[in-house]
Short mmCIF file of the N, C-alpha and C atoms (twelve columns), coordinates in Angstrom:
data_MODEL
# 
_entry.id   MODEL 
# 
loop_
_atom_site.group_PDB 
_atom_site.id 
_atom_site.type_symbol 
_atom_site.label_atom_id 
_atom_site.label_alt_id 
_atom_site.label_comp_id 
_atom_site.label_asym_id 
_atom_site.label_seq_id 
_atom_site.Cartn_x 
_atom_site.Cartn_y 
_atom_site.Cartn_z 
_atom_site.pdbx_PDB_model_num 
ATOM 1   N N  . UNK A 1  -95.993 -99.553  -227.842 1 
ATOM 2   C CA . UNK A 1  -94.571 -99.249  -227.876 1 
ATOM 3   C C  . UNK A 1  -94.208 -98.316  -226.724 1 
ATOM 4   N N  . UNK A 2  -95.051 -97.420  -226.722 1 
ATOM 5   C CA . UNK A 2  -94.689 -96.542  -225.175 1 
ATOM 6   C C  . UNK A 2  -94.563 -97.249  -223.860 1 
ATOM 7   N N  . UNK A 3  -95.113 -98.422  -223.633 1 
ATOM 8   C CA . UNK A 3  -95.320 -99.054  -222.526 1 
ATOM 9   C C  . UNK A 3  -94.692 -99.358  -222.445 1 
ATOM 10  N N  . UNK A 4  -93.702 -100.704 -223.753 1 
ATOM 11  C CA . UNK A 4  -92.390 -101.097 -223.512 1 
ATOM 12  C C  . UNK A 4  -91.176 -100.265 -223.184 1 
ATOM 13  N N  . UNK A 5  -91.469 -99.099  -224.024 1 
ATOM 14  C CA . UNK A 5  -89.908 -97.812  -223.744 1 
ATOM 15  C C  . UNK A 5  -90.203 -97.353  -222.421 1 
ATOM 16  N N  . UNK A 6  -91.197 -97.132  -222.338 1 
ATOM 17  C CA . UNK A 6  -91.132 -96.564  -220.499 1 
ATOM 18  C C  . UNK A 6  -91.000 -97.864  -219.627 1 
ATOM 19  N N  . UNK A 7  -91.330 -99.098  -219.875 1 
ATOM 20  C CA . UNK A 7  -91.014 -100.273 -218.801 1 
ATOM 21  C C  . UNK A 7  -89.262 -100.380 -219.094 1 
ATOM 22  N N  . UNK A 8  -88.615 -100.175 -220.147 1 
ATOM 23  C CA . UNK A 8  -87.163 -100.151 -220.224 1 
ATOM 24  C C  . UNK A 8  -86.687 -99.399  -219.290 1 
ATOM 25  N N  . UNK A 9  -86.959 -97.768  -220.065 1 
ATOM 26  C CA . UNK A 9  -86.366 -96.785  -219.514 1 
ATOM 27  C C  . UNK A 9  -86.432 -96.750  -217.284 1 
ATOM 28  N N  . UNK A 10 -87.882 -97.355  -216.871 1 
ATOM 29  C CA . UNK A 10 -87.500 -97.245  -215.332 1 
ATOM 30  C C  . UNK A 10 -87.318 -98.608  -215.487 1 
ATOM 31  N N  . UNK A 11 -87.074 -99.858  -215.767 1 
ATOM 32  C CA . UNK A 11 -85.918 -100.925 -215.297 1 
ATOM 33  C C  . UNK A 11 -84.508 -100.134 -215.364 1 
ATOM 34  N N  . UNK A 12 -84.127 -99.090  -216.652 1 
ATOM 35  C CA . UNK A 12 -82.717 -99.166  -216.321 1 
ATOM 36  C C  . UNK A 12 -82.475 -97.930  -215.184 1 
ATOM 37  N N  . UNK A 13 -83.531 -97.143  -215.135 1 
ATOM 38  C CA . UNK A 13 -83.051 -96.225  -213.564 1 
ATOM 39  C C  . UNK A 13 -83.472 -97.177  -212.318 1 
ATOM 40  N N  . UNK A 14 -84.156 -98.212  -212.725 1 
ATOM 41  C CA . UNK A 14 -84.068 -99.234  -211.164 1 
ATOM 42  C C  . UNK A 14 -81.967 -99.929  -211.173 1 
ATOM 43  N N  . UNK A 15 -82.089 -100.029 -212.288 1 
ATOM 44  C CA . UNK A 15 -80.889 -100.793 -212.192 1 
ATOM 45  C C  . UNK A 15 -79.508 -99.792  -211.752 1 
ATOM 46  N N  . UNK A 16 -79.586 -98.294  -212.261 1 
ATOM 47  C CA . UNK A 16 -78.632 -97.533  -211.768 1 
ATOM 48  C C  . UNK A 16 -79.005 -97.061  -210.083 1 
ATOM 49  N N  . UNK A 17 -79.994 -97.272  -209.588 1 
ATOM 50  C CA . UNK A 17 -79.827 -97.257  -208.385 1 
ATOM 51  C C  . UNK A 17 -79.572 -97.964  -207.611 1 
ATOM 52  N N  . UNK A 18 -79.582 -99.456  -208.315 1 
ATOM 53  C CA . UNK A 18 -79.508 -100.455 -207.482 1 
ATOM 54  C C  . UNK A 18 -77.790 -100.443 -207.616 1 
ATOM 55  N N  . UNK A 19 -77.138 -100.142 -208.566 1 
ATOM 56  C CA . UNK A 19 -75.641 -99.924  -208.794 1 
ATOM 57  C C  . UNK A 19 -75.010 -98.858  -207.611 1 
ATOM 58  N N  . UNK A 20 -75.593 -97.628  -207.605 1 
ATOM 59  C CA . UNK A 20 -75.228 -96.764  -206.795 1 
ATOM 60  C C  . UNK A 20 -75.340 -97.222  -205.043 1 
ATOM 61  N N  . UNK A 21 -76.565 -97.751  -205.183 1 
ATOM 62  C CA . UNK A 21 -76.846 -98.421  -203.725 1 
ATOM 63  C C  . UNK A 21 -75.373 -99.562  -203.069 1 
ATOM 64  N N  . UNK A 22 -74.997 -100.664 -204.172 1 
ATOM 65  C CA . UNK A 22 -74.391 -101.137 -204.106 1 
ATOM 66  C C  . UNK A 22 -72.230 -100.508 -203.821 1 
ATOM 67  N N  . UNK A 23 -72.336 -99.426  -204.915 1 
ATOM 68  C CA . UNK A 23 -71.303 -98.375  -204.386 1 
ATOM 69  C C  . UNK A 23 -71.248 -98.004  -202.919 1 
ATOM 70  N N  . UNK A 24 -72.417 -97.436  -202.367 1 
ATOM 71  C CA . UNK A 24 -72.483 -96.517  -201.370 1 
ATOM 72  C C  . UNK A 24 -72.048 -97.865  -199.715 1 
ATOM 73  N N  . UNK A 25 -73.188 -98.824  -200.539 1 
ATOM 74  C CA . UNK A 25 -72.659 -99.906  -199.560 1 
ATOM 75  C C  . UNK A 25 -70.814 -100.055 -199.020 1 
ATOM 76  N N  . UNK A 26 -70.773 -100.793 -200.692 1 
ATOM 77  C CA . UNK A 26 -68.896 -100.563 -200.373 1 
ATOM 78  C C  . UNK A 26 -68.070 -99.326  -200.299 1 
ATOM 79  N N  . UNK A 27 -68.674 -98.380  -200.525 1 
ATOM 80  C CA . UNK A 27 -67.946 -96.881  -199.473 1 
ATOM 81  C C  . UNK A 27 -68.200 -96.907  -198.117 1 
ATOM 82  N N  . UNK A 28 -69.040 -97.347  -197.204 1 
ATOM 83  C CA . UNK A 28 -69.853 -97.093  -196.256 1 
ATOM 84  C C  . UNK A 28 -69.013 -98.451  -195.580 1 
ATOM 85  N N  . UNK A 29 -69.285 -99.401  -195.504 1 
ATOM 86  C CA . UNK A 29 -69.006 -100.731 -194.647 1 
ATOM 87  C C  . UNK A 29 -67.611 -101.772 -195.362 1 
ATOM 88  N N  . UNK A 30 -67.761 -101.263 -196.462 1 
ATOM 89  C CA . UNK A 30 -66.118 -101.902 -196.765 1 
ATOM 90  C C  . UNK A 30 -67.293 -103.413 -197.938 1 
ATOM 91  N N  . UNK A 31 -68.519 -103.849 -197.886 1 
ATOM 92  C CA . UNK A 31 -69.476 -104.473 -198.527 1 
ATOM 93  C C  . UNK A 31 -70.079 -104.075 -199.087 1 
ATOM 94  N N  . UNK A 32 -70.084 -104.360 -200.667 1 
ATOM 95  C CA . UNK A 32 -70.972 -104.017 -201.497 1 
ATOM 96  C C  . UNK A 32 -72.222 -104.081 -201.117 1 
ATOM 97  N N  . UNK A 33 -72.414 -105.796 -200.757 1 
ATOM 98  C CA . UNK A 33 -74.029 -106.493 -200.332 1 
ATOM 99  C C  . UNK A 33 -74.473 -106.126 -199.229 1 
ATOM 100 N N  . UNK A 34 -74.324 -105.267 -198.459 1 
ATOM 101 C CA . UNK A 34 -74.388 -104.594 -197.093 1 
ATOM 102 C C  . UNK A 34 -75.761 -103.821 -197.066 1 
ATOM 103 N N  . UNK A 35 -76.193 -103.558 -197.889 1 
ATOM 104 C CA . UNK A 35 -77.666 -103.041 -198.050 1 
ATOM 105 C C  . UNK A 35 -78.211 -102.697 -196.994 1 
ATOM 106 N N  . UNK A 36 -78.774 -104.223 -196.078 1 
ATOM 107 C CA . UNK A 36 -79.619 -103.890 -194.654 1 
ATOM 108 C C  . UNK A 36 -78.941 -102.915 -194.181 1 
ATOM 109 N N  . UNK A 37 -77.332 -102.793 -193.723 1 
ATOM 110 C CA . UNK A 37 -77.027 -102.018 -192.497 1 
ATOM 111 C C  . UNK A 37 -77.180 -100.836 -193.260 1 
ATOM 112 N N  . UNK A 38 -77.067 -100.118 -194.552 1 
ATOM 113 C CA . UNK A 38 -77.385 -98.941  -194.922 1 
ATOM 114 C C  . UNK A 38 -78.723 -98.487  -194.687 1 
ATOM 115 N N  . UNK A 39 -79.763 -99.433  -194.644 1 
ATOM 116 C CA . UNK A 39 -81.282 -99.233  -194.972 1 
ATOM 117 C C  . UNK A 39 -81.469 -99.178  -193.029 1 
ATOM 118 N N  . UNK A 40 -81.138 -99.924  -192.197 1 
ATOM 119 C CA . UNK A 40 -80.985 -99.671  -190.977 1 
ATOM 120 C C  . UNK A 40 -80.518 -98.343  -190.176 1 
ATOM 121 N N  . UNK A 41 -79.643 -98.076  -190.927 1 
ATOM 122 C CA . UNK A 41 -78.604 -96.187  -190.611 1 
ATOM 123 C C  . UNK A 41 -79.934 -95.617  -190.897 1 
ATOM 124 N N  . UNK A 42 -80.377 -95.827  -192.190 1 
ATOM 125 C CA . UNK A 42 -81.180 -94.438  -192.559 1 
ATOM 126 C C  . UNK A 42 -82.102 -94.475  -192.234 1 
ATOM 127 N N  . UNK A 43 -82.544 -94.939  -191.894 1 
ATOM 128 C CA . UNK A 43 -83.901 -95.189  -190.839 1 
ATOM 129 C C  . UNK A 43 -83.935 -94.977  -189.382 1 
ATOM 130 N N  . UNK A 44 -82.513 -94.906  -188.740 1 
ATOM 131 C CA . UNK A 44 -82.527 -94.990  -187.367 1 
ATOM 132 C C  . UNK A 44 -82.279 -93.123  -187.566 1 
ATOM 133 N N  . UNK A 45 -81.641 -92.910  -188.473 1 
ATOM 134 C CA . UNK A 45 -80.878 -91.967  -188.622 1 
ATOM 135 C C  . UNK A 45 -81.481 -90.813  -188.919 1 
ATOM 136 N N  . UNK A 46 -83.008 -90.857  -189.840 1 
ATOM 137 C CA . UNK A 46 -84.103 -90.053  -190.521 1 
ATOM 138 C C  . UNK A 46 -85.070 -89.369  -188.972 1 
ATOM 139 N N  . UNK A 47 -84.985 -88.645  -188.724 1 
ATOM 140 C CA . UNK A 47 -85.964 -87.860  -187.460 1 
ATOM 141 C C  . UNK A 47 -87.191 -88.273  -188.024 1 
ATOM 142 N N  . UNK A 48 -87.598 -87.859  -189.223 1 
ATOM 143 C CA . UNK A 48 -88.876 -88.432  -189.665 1 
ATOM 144 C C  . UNK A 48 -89.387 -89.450  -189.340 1 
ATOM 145 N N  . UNK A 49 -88.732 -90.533  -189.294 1 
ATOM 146 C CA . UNK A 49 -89.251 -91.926  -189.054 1 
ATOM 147 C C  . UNK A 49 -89.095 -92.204  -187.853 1 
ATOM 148 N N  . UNK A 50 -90.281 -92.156  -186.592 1 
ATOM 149 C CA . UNK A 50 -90.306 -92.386  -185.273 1 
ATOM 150 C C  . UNK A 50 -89.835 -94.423  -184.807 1 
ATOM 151 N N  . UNK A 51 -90.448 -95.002  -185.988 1 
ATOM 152 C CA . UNK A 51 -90.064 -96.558  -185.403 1 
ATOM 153 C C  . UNK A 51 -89.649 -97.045  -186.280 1 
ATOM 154 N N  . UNK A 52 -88.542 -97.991  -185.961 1 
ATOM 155 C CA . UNK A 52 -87.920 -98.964  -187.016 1 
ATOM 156 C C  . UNK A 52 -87.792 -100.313 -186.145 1 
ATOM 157 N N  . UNK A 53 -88.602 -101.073 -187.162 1 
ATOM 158 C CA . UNK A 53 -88.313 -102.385 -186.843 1 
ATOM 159 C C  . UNK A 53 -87.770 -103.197 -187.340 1 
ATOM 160 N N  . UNK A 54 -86.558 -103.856 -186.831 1 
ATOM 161 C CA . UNK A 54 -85.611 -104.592 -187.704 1 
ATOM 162 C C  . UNK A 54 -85.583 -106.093 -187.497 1 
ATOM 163 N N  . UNK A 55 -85.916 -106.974 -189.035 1 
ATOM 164 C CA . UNK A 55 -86.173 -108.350 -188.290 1 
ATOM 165 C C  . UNK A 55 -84.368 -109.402 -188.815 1 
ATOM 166 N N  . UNK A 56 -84.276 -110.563 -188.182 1 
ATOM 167 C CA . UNK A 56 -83.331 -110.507 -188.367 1 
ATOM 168 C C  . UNK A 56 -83.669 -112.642 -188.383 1 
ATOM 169 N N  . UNK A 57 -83.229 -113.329 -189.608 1 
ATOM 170 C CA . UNK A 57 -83.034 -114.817 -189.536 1 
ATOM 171 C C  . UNK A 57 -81.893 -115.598 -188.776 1 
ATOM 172 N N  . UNK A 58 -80.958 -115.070 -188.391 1 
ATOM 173 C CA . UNK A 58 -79.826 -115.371 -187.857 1 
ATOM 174 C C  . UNK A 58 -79.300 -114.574 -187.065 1 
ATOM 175 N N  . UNK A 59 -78.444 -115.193 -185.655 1 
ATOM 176 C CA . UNK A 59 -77.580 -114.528 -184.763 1 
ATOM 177 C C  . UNK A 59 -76.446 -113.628 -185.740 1 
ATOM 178 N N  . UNK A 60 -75.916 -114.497 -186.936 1 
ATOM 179 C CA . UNK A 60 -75.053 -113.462 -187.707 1 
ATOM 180 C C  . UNK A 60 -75.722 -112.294 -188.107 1 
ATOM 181 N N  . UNK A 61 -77.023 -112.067 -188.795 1 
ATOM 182 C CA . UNK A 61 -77.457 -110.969 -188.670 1 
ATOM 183 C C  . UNK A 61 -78.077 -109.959 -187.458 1 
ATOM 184 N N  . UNK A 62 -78.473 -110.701 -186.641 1 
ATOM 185 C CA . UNK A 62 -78.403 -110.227 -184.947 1 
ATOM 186 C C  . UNK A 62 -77.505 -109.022 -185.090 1 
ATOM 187 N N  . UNK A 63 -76.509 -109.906 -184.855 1 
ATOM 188 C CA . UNK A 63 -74.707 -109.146 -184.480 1 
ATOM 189 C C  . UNK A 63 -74.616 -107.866 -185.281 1 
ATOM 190 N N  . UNK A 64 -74.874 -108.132 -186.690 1 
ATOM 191 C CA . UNK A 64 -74.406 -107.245 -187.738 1 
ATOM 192 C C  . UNK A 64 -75.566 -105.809 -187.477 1 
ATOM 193 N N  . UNK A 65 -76.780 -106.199 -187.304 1 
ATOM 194 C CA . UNK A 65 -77.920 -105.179 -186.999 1 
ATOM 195 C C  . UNK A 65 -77.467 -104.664 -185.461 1 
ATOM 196 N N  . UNK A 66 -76.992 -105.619 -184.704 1 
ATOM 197 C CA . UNK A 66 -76.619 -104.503 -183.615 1 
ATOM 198 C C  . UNK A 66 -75.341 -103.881 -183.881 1 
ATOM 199 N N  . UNK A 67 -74.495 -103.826 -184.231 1 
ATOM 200 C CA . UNK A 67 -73.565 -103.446 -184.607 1 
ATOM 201 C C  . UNK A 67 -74.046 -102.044 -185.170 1 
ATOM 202 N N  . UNK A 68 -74.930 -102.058 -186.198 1 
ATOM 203 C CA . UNK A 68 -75.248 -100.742 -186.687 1 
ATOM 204 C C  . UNK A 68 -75.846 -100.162 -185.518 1 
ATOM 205 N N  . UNK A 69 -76.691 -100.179 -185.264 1 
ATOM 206 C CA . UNK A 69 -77.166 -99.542  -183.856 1 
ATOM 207 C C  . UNK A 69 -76.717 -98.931  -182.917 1 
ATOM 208 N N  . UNK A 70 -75.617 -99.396  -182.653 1 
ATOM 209 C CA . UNK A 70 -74.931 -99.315  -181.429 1 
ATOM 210 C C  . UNK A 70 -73.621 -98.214  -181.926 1 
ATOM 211 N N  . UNK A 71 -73.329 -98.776  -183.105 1 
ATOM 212 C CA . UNK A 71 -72.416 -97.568  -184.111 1 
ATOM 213 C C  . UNK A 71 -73.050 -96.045  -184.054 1 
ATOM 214 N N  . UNK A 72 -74.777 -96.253  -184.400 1 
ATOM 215 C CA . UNK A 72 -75.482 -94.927  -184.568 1 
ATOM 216 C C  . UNK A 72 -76.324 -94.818  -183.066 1 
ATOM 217 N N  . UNK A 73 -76.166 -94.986  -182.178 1 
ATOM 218 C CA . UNK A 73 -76.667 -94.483  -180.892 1 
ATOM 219 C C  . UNK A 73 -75.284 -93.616  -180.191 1 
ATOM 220 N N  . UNK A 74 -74.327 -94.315  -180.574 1 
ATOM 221 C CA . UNK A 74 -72.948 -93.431  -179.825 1 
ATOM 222 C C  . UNK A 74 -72.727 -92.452  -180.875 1 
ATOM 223 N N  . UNK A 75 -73.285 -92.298  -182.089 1 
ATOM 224 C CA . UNK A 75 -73.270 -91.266  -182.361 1 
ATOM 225 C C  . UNK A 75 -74.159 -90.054  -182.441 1 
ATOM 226 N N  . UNK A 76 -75.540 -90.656  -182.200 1 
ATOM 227 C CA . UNK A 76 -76.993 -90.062  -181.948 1 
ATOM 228 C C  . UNK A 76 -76.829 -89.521  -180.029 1 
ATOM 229 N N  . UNK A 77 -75.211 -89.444  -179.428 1 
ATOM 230 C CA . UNK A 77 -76.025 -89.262  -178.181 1 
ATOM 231 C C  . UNK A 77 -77.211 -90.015  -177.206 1 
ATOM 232 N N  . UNK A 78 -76.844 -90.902  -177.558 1 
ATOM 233 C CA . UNK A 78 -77.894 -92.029  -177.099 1 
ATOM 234 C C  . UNK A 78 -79.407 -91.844  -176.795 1 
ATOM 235 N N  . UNK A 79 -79.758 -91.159  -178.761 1 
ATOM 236 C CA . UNK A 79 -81.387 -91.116  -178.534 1 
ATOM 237 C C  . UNK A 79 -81.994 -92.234  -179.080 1 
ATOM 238 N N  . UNK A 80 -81.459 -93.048  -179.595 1 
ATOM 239 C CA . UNK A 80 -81.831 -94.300  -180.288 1 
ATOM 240 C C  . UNK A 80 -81.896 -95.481  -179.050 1 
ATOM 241 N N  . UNK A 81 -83.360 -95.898  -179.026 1 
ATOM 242 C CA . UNK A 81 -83.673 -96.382  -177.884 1 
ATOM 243 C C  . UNK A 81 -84.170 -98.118  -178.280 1 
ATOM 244 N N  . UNK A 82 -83.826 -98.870  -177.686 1 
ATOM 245 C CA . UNK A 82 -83.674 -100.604 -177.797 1 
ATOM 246 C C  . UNK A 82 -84.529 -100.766 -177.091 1 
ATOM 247 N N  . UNK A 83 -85.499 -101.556 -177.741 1 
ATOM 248 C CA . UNK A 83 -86.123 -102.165 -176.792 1 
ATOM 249 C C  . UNK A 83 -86.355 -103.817 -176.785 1 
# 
């Protein structure tokens, strides 16, 4: 019985973060489902994390990943480096 109440209890804090995630999205980009470009910011955005590699199936996501980039390098002072 403990196994099941604790497999509940973190499904439903997976599920309130995945809610909040989804908020922050549509505060942030005007898209709920916007996820990548949030997970892209915070990563370009974290000093901690020296490399981010971003993969991308489509020119529409191309666009949309540079878009973030290019949003957070003009605001990073252009330390965020493309290669």
């Amino acid at each position: 019985i403990n196994t099941v109440s604790s497999l509940i209890n973190n499904t439903n804090k997976l599920l309130i973060a995945c809610e909040q995630a989804a908020e922050l999205c549509e505060k942030e980009t005007g898209d709920r489902n916007n996820l990548p470009s949030i997970a892209i910011e915070y990563a370009l955005a974290n000093e901690d994390i020296s490399v981010t590699l971003i993969g991308m199936k489509n020119r529409d996501e191309l666009r949309k990943n540079l878009a973030v980039v290019k949003r957070l390098k003009d605001r990073a002072n252009n330390k965020i480096y493309l290669i």
